Structure formats: structure tokens, C-alpha cells
PDB file of C-alpha atoms in Angstrom:
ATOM      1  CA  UNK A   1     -27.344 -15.787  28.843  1.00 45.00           C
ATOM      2  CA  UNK A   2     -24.398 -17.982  29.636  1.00 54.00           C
ATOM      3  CA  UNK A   3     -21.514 -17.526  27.352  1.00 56.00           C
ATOM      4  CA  UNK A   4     -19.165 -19.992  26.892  1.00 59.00           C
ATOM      5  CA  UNK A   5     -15.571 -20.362  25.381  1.00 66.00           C
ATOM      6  CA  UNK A   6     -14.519 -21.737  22.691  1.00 65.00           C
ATOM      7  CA  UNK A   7     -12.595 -24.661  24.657  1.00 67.00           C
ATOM      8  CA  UNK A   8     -15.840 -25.435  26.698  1.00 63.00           C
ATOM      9  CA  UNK A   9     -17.750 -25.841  23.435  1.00 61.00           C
ATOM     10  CA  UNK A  10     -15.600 -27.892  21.601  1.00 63.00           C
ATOM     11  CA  UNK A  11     -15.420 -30.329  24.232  1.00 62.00           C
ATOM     12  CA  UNK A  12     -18.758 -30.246  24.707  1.00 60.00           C
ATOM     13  CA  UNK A  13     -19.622 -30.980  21.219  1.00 56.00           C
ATOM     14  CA  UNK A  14     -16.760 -33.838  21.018  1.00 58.00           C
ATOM     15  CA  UNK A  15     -18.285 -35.275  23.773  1.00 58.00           C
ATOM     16  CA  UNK A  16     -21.732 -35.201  22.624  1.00 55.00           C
ATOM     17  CA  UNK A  17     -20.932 -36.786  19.039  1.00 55.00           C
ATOM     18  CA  UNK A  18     -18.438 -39.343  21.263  1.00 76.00           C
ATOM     19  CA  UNK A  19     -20.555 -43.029  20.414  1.00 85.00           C
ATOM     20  CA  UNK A  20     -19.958 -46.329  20.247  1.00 89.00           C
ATOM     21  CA  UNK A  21     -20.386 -48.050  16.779  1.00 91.00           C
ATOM     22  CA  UNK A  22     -22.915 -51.078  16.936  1.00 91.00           C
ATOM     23  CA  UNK A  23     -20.790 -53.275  15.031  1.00 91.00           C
ATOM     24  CA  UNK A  24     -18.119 -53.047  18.012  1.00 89.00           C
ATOM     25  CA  UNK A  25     -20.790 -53.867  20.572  1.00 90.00           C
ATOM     26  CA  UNK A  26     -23.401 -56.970  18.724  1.00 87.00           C
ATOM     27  CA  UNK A  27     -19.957 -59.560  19.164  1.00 85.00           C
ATOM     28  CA  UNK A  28     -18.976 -58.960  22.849  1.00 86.00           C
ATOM     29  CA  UNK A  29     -19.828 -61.641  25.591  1.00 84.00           C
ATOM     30  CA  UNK A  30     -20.432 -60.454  29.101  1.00 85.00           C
ATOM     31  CA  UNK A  31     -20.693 -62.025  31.963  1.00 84.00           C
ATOM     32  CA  UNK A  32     -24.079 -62.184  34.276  1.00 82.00           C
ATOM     33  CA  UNK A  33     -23.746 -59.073  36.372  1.00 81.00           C
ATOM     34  CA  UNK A  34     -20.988 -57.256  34.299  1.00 86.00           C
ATOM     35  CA  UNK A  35     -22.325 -53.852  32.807  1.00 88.00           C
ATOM     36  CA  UNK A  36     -20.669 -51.437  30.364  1.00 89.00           C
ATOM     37  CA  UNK A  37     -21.803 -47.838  30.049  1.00 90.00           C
ATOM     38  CA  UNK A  38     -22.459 -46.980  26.442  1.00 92.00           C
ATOM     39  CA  UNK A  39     -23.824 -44.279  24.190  1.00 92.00           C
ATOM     40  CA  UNK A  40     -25.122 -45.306  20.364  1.00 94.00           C
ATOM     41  CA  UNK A  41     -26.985 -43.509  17.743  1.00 93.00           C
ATOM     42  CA  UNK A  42     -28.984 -44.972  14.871  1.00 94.00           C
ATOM     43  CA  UNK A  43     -32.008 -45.815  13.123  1.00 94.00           C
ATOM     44  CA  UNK A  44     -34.735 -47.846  14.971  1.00 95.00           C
ATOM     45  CA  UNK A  45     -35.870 -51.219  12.688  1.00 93.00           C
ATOM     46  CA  UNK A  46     -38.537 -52.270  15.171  1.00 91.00           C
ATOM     47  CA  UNK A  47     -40.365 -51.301  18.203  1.00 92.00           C
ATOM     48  CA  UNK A  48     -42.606 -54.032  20.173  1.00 90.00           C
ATOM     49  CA  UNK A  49     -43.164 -54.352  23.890  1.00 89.00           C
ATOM     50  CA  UNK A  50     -46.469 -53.837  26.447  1.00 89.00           C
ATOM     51  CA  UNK A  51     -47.172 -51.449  29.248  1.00 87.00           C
ATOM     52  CA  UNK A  52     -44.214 -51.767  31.531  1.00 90.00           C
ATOM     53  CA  UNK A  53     -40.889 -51.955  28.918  1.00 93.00           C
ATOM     54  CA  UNK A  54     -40.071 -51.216  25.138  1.00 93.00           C
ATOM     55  CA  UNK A  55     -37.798 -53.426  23.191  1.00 94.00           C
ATOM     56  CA  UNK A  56     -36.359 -51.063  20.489  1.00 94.00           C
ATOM     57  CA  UNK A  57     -34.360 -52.470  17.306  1.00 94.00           C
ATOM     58  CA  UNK A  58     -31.610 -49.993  16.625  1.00 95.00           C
ATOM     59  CA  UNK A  59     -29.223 -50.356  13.485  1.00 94.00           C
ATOM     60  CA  UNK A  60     -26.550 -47.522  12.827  1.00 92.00           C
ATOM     61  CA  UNK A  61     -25.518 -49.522   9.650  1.00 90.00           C
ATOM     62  CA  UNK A  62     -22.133 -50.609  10.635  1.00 92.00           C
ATOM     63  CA  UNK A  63     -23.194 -54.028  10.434  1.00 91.00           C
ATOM     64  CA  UNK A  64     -26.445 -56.014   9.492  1.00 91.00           C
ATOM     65  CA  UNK A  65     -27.482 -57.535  12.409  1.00 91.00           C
ATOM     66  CA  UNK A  66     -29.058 -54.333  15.513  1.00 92.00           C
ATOM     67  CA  UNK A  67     -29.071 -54.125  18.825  1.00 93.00           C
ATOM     68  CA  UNK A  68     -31.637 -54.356  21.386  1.00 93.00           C
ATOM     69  CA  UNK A  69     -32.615 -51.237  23.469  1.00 95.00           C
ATOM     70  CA  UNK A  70     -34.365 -52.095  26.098  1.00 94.00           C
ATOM     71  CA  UNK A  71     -36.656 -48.995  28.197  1.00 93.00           C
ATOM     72  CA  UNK A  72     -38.592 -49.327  31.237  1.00 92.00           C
ATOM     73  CA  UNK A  73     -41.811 -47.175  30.298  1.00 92.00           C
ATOM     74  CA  UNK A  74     -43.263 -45.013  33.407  1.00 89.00           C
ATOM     75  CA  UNK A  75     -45.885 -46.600  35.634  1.00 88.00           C
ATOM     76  CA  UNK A  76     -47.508 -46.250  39.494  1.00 87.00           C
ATOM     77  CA  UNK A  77     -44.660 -48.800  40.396  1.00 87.00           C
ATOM     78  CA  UNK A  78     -41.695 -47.335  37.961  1.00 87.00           C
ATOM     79  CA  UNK A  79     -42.333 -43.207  38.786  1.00 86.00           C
ATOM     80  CA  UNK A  80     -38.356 -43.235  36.902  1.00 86.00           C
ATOM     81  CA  UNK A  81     -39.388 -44.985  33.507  1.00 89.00           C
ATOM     82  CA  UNK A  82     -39.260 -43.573  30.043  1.00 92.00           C
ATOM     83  CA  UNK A  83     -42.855 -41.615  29.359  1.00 90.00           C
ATOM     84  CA  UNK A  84     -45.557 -41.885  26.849  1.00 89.00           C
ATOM     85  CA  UNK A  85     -44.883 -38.822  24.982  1.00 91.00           C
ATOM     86  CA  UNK A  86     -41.307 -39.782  24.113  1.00 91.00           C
ATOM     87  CA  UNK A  87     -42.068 -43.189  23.050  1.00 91.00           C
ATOM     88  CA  UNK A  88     -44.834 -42.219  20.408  1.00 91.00           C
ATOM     89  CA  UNK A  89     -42.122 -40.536  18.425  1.00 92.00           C
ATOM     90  CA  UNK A  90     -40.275 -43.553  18.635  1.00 93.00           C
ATOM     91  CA  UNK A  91     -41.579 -45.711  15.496  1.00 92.00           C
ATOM     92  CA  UNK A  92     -39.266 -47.300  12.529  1.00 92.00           C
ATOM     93  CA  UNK A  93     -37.059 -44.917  11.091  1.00 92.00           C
ATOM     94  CA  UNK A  94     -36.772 -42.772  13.877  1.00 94.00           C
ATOM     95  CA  UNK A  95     -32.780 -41.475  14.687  1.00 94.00           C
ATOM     96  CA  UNK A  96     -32.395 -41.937  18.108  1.00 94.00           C
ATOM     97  CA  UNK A  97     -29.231 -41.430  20.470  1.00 93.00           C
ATOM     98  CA  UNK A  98     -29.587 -43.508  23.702  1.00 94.00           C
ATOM     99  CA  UNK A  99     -27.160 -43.575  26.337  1.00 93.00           C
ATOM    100  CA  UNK A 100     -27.296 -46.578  28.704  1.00 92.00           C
ATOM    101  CA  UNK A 101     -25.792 -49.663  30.218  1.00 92.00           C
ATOM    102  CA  UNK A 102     -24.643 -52.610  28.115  1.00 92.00           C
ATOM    103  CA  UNK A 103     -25.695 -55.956  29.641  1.00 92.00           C
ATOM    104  CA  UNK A 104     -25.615 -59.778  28.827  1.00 91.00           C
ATOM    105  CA  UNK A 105     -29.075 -59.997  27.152  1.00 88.00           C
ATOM    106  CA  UNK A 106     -31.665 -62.537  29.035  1.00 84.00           C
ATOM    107  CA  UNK A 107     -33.778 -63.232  25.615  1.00 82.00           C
ATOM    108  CA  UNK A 108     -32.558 -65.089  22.512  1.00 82.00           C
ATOM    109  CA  UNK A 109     -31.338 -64.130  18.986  1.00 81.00           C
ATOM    110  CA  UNK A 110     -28.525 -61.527  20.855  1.00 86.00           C
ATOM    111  CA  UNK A 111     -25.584 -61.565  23.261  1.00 89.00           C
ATOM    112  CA  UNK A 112     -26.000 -58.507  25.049  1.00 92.00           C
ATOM    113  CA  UNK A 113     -28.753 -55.490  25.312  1.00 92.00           C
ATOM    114  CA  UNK A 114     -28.563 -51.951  26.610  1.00 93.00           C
ATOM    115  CA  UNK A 115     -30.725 -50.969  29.364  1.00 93.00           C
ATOM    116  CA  UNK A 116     -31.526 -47.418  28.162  1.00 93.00           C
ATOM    117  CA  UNK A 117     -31.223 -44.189  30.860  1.00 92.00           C
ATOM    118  CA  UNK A 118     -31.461 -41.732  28.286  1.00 92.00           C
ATOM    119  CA  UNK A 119     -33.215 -41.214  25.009  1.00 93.00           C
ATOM    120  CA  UNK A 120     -32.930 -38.416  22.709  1.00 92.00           C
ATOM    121  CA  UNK A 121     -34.974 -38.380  19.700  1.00 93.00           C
ATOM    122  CA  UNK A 122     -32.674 -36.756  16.827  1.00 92.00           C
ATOM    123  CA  UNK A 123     -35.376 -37.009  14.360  1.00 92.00           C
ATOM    124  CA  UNK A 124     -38.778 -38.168  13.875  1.00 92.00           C
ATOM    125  CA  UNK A 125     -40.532 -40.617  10.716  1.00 91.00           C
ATOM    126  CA  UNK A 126     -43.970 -40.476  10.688  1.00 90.00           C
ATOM    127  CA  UNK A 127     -45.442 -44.052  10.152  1.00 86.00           C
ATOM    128  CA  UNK A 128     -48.339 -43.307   7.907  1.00 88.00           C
ATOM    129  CA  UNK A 129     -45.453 -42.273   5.187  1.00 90.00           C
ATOM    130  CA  UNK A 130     -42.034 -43.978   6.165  1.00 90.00           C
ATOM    131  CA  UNK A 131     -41.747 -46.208   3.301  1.00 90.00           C
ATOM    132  CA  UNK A 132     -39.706 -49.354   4.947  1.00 88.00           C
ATOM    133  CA  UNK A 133     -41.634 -51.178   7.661  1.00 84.00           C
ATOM    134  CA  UNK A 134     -41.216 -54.133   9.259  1.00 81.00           C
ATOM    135  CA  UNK A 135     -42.865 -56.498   7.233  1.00 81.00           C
ATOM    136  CA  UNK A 136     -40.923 -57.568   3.594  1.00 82.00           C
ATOM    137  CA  UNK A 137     -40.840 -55.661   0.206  1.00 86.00           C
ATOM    138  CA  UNK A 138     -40.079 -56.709  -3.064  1.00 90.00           C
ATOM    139  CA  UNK A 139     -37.417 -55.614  -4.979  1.00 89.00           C
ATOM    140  CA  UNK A 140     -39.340 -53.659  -7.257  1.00 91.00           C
ATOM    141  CA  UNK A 141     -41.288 -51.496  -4.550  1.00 91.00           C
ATOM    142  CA  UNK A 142     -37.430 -51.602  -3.538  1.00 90.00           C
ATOM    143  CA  UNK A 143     -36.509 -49.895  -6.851  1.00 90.00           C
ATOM    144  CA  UNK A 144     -38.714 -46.668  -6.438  1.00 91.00           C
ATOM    145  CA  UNK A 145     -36.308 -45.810  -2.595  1.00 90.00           C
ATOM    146  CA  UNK A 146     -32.984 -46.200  -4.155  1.00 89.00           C
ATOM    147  CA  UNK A 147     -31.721 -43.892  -1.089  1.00 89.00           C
ATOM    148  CA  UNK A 148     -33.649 -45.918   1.904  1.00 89.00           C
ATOM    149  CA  UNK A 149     -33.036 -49.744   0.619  1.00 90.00           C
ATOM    150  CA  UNK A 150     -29.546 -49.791   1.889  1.00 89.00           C
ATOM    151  CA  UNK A 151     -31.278 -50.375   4.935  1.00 89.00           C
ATOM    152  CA  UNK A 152     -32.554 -53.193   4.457  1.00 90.00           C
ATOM    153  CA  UNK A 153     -30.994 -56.723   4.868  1.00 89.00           C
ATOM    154  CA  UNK A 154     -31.002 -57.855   1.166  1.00 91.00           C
ATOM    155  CA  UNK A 155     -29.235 -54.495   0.103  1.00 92.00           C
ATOM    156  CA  UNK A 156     -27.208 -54.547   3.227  1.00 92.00           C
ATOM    157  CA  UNK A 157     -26.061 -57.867   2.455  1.00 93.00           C
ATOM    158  CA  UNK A 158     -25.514 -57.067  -1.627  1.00 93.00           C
ATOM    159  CA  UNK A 159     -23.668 -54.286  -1.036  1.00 93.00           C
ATOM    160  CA  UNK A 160     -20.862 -55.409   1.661  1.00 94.00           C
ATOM    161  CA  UNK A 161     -20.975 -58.701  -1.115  1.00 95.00           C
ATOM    162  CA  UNK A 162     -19.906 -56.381  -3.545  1.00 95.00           C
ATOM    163  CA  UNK A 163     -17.432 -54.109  -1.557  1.00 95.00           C
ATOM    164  CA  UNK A 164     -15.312 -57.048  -0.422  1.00 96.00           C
ATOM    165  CA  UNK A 165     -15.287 -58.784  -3.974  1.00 96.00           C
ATOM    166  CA  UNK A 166     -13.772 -55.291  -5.507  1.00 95.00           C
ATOM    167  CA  UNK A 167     -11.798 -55.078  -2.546  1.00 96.00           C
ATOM    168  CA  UNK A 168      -9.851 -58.435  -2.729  1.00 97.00           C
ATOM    169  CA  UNK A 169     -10.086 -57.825  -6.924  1.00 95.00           C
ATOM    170  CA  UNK A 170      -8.714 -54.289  -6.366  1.00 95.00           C
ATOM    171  CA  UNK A 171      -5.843 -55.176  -3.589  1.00 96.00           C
ATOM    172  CA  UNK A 172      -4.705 -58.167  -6.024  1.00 97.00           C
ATOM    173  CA  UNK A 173      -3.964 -56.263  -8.865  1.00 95.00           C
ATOM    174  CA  UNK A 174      -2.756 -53.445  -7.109  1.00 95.00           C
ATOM    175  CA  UNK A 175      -0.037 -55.337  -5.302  1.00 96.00           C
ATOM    176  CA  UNK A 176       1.340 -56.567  -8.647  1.00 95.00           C
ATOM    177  CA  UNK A 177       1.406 -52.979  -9.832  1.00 95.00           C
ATOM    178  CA  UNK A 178      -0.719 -52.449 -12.000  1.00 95.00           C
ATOM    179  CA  UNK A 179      -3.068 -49.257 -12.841  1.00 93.00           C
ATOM    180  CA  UNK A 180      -6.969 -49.284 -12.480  1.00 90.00           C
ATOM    181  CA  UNK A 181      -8.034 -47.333 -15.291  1.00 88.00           C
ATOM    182  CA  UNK A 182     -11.234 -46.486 -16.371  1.00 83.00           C
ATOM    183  CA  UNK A 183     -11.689 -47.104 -20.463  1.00 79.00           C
ATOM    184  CA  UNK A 184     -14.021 -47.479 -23.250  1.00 71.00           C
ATOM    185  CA  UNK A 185     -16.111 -50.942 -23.693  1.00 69.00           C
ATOM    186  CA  UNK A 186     -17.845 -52.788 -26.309  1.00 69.00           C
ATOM    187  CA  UNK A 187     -21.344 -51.865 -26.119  1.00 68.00           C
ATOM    188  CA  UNK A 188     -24.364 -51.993 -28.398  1.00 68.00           C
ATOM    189  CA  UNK A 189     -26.100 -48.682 -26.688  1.00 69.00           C
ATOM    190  CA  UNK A 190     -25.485 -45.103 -27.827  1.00 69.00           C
ATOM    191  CA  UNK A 191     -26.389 -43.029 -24.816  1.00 70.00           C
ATOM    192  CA  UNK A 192     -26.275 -39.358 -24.875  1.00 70.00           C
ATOM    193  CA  UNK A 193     -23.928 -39.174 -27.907  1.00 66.00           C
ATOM    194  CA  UNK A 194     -20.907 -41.314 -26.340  1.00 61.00           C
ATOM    195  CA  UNK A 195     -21.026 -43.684 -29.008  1.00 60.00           C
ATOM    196  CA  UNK A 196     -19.143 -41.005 -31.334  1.00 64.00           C
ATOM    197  CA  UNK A 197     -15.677 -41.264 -29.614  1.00 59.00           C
ATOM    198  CA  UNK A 198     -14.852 -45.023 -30.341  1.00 57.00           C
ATOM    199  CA  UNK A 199     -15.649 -47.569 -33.156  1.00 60.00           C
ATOM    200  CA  UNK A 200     -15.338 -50.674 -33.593  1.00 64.00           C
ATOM    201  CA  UNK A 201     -16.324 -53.780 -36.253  1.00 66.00           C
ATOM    202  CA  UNK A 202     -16.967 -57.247 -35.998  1.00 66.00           C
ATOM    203  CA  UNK A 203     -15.000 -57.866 -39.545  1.00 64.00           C
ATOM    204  CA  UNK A 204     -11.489 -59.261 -40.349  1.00 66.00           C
ATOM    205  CA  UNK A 205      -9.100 -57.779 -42.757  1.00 59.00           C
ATOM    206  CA  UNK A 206      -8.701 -59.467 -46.081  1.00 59.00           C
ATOM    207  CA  UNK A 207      -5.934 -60.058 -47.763  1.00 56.00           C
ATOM    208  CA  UNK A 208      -4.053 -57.356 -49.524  1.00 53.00           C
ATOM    209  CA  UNK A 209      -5.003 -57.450 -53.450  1.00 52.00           C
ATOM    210  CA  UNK A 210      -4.611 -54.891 -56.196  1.00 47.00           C
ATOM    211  CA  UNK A 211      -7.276 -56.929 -58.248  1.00 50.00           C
ATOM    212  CA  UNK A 212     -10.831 -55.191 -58.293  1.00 48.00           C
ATOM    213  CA  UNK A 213     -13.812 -57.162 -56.460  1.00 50.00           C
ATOM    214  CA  UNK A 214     -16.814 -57.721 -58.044  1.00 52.00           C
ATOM    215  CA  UNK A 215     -20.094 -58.218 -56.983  1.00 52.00           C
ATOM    216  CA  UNK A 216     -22.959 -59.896 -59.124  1.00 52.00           C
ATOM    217  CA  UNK A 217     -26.809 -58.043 -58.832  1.00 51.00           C
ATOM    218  CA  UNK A 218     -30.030 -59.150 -60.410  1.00 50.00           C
ATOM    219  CA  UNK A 219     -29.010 -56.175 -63.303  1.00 50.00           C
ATOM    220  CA  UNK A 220     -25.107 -56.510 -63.534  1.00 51.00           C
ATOM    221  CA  UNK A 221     -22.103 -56.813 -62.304  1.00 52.00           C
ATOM    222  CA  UNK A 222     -20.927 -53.772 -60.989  1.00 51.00           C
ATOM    223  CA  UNK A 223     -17.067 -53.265 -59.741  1.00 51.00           C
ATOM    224  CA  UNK A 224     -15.938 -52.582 -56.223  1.00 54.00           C
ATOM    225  CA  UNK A 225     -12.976 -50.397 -55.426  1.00 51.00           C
ATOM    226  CA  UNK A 226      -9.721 -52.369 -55.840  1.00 53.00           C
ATOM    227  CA  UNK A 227      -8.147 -53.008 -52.058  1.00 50.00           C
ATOM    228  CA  UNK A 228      -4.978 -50.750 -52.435  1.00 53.00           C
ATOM    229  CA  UNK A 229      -1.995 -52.766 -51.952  1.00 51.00           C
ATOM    230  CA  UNK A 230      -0.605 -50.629 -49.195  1.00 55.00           C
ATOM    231  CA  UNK A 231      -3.347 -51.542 -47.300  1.00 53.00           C
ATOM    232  CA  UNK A 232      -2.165 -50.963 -44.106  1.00 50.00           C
ATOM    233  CA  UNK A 233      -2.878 -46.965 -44.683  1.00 50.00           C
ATOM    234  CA  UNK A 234      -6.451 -47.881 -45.790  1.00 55.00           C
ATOM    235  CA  UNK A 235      -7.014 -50.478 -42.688  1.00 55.00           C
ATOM    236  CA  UNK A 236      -8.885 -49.001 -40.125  1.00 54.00           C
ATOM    237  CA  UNK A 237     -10.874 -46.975 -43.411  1.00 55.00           C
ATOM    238  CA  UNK A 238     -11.930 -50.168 -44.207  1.00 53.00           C
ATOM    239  CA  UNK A 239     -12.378 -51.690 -40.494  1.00 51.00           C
ATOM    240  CA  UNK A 240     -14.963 -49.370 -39.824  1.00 49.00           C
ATOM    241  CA  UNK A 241     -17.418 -49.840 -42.835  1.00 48.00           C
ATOM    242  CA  UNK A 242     -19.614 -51.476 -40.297  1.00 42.00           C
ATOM    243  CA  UNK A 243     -19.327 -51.162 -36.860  1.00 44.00           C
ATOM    244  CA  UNK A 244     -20.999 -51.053 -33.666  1.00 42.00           C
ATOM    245  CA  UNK A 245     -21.069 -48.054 -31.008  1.00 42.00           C
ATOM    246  CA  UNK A 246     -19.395 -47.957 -27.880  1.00 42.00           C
ATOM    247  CA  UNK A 247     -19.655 -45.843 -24.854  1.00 41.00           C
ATOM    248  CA  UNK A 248     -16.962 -44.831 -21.728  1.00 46.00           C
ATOM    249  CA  UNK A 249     -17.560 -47.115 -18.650  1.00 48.00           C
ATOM    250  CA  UNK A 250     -15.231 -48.541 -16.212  1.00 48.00           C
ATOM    251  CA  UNK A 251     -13.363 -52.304 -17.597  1.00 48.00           C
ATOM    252  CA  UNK A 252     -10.888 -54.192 -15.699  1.00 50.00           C
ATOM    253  CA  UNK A 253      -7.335 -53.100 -14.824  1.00 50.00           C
ATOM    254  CA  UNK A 254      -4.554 -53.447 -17.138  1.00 50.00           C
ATOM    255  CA  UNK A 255      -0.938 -53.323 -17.126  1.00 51.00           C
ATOM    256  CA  UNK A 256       1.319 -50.335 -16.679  1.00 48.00           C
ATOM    257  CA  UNK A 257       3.689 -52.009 -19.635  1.00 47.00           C
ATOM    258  CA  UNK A 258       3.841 -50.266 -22.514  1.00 48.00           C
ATOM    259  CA  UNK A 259       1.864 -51.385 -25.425  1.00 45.00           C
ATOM    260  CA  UNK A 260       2.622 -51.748 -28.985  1.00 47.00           C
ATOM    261  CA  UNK A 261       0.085 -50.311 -31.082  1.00 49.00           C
ATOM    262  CA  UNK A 262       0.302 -51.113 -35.119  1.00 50.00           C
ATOM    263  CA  UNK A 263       1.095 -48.423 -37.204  1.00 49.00           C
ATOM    264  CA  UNK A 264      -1.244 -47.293 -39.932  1.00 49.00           C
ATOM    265  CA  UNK A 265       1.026 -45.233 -42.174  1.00 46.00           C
TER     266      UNK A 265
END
């Protein structure tokens, strides 16, 4: 057994997890002839092709749109080519790394390609069980892979939607200094017990009166309790006779000004 140094094996490992993101590589244009030598890891999306070359689908999930693996299979005429034993672990969902020459791509729907020299099969997914194939799903079969339907194109597309909306919402706010913080909203849900930290009503104060309030019933008329006239101490008593829950979730930012609260007593 070979032992190695630490040095060695550090620079070995930096080298093997050295790749090239997809997203860097689907926008470049290159001319006929012109090669780059390039190593990318991802998932495969598709696999289609016939007896002499494979045309794998590869997606890391930098971007939406993959890129286009393309590996010569092994025949009488190509001894060199890529065998059959590899390529039946290659179905969708499979985590490849595949090292290989980037080219300008001779079929549509792509710029350029990579002509594959190496493929190394990080991990398998069997296709009888792999939930995401290449034909659509709805959102509700969707619904039951929560941690697989970010790689699809609806999600992918939602979700990078959604991250630059907060972005822009977060970076405006933020660069007219205010604080994001995360507070208490209006809700009619009372999940888990949260509704017991806030309250809130619907009503407006009345107007302060040391006269009782009556109310008439089918048997007789029988007295409220007089509104005391410093009702200010008796406010939020009388704010919360009916009221609706609320729970802790995020709500937009606010300033970093100090509020004025009204006082109570």
C-alpha cells in the first residue's frame, strides 16, 4: 500500500472536486473547430440515442436550461467508445461526472456540446422507482416529492421567480436603512397554541361616558357596566372583548424610527 502525504491528497482531492458550473458553459459561442476541455457534474434529465452514440441531458441546477453530453458507445468500428455496462446505469436521475471536450454543437436547441472521454457514475437511480421522468407531472403528484420537484422546470422557474423578487424587495429597503424583522400578523388560524401571544379586535373605541348602557331583552332591561371615564386605563380591557387570534410569521420590513406607542395608564 501506497501512502501518500497530506499535500498529495489535498491536491488530489481539489483537483478532483475542480468543475465547471453548467450555467457558465450553456451561453458560450465557439467557433467550428475550437474545443475547450471541461469537467461537469450533475444530474442526467434525459438519455436517447441508438447503437453507435448517447446523447445525455445533464443539469447541475445552476440554471434551467442542460447541457448535451454526447458519448460514442463501443462498436467493431469504435474499439475506444463508452461500453454497455456503464451506460445501463446511466438513466434519469443518475449523478454523473464527465470530463470531456466542449464543442460548437451540430444539432439544434443548444450552442455547444461536450464530447465525453470520461464518465464516472457518482450514483445510480433505478428507473422502475425514480419518481421524475421525462414525460410531465402535475402539480399535485408534484406535491407528494417536495425534495425532487426543484428539479423540474416549473419549480425551477418558481423558485429563481421568487428569489429575485425578494432580492430586489430586500436590497430596496435595505439601502434606505431599514430593518427586516420578522413579527406577528393578523391571522384567523390558531396553530399549535401561537394564537395566545397576540390579540387583536375588529371593534372601535367608543366614546368615553360615565352614563351606564343598557341593553333591552325579551324579559328586561338589564344594565351594562358604566364605561369608566378614564377610559384610557380600561382600553385595551375593553378592545379585546372580541378578538381574533394571531400567530408569529414573517411581514414586511419596517422602519428603524422609533415609534410612539399610546400609553394606557
Amino acid at each position: 500500500m501506497i501512502h501518500k502525504s497530506p499535500d498529495i491528497r489535498r491536491k488530489e482531492r481539489k483537483k478532483m472536486l475542480k468543475h465547471v458550473e453548467i450555467k457558465g458553459l450553456v451561453g458560450i459561442s465557439l467557433e467550428e473547430g475550437q474545443t475547450r476541455s471541461v469537467t461537469v457534474k450533475g444530474w442526467v434529465r434525459t438519455k436517447r440515442g441508438n447503437k453507435n452514440v448517447a446523447f445525455i441531458a445533464l443539469n447541475d441546477g445552476t440554471c434551467v436550461q442542460s447541457l448535451q453530453v454526447v458519448a460514442e458507445l463501443k462498436t467493431d468500428e469504435n474499439p475506444g467508445g463508452f461500453g454497455e455496462d456503464l451506460m445501463k446505469k446511466i438513466n434519469t436521475g443518475a449523478c454523473l461526472c464527465v470530463e470531456g471536450d466542449l464543442v460548437k454543437s451540430m444539432g439544434k436547441g443548444q450552442n455547444v456540446e461536450i464530447q465525453a472521454r470520461n464518465i464516472e457514475v457518482y450514483g445510480q437511480a433505478d428507473p422502475e422507482t425514480y419518481p421524475l421522468q421525462k414525460k410531465g407531472h402535475s402539480l399535485e403528484f408534484l406535491r407528494e416529492i417536495a425534495h425532487l420537484r426543484p428539479r423540474t422546470n416549473t419549480f425551477g422557474c418558481v423558485l429563481r421567480l421568487r428569489h429575485e423578487m425578494a432580492y430586489a424587495l430586500h436590497k430596496f429597503y435595505h439601502e434606505r436603512g431599514f430593518v427586516y424583522l420578522h413579527t406577528p400578523i393578523i391571522t384567523g388560524s390558531d396553530c399549535e397554541g401561537a394564537g395566545e401571544m397576540f390579540q387583536v379586535t375588529w371593534k372601535t373605541c367608543p366614546k368615553p361616558t360615565e352614563r351606564p348602557i343598557t341593553r333591552k331583552t325579551s324579559s328586561e332591561s338589564r344594565p351594562r357596566l358604566p364605561f369608566p371615564a378614564s377610559w384610557k386605563a380600561n382600553w385595551a380591557r375593553w378592545r379585546f372583548q372580541r378578538s381574533i387570534l394571531s400567530a408569529p410569521r414573517s411581514a414586511p420590513k419596517i422602519p428603524t424610527r422609533r415609534a410612539t406607542w399610546p400609553s394606557f395608564g
